[in-house]
Short mmCIF file of C-alpha atoms in Angstrom, two decimals:
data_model
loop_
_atom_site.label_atom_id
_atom_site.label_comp_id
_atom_site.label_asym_id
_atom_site.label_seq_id
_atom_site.Cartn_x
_atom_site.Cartn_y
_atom_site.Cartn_z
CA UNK T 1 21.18 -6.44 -107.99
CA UNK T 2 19.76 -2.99 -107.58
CA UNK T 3 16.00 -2.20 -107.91
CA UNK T 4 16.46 0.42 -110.74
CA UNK T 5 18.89 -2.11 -112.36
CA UNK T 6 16.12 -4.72 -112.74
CA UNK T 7 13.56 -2.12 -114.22
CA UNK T 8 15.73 -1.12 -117.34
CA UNK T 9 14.70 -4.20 -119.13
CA UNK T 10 11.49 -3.53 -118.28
CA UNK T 11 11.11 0.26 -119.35
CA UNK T 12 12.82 -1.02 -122.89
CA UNK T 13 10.26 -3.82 -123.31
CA UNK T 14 7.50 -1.32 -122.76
CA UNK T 15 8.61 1.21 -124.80
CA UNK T 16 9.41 -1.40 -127.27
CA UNK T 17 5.63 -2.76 -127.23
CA UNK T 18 4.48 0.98 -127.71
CA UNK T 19 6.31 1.89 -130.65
CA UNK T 20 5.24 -1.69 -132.33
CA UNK T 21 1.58 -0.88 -131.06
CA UNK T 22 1.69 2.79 -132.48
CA UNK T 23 3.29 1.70 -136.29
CA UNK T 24 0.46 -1.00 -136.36
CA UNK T 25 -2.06 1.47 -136.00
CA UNK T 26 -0.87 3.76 -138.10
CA UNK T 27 -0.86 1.63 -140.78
CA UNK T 28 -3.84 0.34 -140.22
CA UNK T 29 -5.51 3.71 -140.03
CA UNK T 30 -3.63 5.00 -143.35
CA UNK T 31 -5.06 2.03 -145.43
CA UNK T 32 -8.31 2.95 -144.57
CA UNK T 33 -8.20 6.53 -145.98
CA UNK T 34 -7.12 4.62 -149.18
CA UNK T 35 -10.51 2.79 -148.91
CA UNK T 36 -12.66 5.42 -148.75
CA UNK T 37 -15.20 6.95 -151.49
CA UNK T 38 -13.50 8.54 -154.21
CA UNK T 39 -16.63 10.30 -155.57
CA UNK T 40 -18.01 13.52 -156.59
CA UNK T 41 -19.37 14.96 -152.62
CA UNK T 42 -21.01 18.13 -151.83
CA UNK T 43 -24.26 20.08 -151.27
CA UNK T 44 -24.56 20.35 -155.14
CA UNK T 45 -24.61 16.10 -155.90
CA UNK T 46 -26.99 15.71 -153.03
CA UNK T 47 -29.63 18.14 -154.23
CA UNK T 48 -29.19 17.15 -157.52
CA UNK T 49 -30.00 13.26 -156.50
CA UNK T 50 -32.92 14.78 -153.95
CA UNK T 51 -34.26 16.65 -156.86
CA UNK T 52 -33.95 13.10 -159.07
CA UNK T 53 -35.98 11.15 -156.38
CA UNK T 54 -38.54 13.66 -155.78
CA UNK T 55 -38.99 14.29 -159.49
CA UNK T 56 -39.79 10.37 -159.90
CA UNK T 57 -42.43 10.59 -156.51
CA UNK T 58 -44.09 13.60 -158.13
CA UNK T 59 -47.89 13.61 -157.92
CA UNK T 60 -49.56 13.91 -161.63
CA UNK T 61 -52.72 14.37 -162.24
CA UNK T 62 -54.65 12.48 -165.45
CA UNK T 63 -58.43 12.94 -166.00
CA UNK T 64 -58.76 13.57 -162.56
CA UNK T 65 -56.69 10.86 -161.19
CA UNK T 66 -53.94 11.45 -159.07
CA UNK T 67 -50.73 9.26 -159.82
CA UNK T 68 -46.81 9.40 -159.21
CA UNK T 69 -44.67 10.47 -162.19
CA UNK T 70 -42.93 6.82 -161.74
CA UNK T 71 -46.26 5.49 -162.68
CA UNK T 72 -46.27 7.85 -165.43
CA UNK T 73 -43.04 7.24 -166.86
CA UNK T 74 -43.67 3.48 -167.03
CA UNK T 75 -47.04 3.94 -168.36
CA UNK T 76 -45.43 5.93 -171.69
CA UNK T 77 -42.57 3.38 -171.90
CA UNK T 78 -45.14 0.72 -172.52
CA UNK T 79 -47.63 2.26 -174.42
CA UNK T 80 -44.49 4.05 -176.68
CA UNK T 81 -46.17 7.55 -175.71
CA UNK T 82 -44.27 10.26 -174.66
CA UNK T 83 -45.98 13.30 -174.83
CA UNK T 84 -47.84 13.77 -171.60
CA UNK T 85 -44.39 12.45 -169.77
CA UNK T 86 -42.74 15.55 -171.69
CA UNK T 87 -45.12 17.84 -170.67
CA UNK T 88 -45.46 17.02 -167.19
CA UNK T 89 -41.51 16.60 -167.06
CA UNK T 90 -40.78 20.08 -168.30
CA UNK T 91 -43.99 21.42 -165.78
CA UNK T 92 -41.76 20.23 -163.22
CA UNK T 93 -38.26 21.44 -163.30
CA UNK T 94 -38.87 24.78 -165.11
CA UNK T 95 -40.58 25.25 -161.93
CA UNK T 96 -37.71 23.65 -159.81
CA UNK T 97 -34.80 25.41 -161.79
CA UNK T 98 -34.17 28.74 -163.06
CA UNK T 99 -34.05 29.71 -166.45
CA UNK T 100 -30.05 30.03 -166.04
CA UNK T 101 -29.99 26.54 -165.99
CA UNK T 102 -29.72 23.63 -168.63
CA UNK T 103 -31.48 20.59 -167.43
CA UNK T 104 -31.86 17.25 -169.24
CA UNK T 105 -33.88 14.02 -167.84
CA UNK T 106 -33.27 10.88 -169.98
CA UNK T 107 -34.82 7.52 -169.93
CA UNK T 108 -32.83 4.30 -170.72
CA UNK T 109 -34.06 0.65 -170.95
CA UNK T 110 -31.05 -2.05 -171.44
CA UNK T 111 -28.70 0.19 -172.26
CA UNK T 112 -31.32 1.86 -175.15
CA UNK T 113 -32.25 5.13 -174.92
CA UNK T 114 -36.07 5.50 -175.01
CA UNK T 115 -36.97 8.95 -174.34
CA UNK T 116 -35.02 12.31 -173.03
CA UNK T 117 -36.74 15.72 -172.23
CA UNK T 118 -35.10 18.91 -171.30
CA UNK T 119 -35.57 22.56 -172.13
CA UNK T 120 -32.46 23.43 -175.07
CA UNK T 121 -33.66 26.20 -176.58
CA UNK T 122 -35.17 27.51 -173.53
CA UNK T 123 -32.45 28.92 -171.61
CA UNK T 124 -28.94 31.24 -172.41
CA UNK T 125 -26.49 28.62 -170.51
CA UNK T 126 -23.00 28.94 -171.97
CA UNK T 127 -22.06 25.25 -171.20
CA UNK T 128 -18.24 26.11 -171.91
CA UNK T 129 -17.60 27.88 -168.76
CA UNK T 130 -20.31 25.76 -166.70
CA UNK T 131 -20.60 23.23 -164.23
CA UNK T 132 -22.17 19.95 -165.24
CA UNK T 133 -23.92 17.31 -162.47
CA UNK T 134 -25.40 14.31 -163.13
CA UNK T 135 -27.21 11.37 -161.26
CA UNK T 136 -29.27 8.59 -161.99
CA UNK T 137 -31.99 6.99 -160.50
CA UNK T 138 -33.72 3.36 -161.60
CA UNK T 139 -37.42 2.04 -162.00
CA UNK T 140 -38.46 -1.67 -161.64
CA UNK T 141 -40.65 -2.66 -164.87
CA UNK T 142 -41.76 -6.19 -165.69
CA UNK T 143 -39.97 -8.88 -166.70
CA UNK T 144 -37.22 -8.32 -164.54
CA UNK T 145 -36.02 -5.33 -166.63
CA UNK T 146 -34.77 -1.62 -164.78
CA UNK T 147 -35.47 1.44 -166.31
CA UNK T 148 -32.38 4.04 -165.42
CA UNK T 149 -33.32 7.73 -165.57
CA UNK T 150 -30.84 10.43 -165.59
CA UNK T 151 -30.77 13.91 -164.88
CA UNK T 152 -28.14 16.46 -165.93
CA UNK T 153 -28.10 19.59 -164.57
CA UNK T 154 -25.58 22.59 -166.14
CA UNK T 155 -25.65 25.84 -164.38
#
């Protein structure tokens, strides 16, 4: 038998194991674009959620004493007063956002709505031809029990 006789089989083999190698991995690879995050992305979510977090890490000042607006928002939960929340709340983003845009931070304890600030009334935002974002953030309180704040932004 003949050298280049004996190497067919070979060459077919090979190729054989390629093409089986190359159909694995494509499969493989196209089920893991399936698996992949199917949320909202973009500059716009993540500065929405940084402005969320930094909100919540805020330093407030009370009678001279320096505390976080986390500290803050738990404080009014439990003593069922709102009002210096509200005011430091709205302090805070009319500063962060412009008056173009609608902005609404609510508080939520077990599913209950407790408390929700923003600034309708405020600001000219024609929410019909707008885009709404929206994250949420969540505080530890006692008990075992998570306070979820949301903000919703509409510019």
């Amino acid at each position: 038998m003949k050298k280049g006789i004996a190497q067919y089989p070979m060459f077919v083999y090979g190729l054989l194991i390629l093409v089986v190698t190359l159909l694995v991995a494509m499969l493989l690879f196209s089920i893991s674009n399936e698996l992949e995050f199917k949320g909202k992305k973009g500059p716009e979510f993540n500065n929405l959620n940084i402005d969320l977090l930094n909100y919540i890490r805020t330093p407030v000042i009370i009678d001279s004493l320096e505390f976080l607006m986390s500290d803050l928002i738990v404080y009014s939960y439990y003593n069922k007063d709102f009002i210096l929340l509200n005011e430091k709340t709205k302090e805070t983003f009319n500063l962060a956002y412009s008056d173009k845009c609608f902005w609404e931070v609510s508080y939520a304890v077990d599913g209950d709505k407790v408390n929700s600030v923003s600034n309708i009334g405020e600001t000219e935002v024609d929410v019909r031809f707008s885009e709404v974002n929206s994250v949420e953030s969540r505080i530890s309180l006692q008990n075992g029990k998570e306070m979820k704040i949301g903000l919703v932004k509409i510019c």
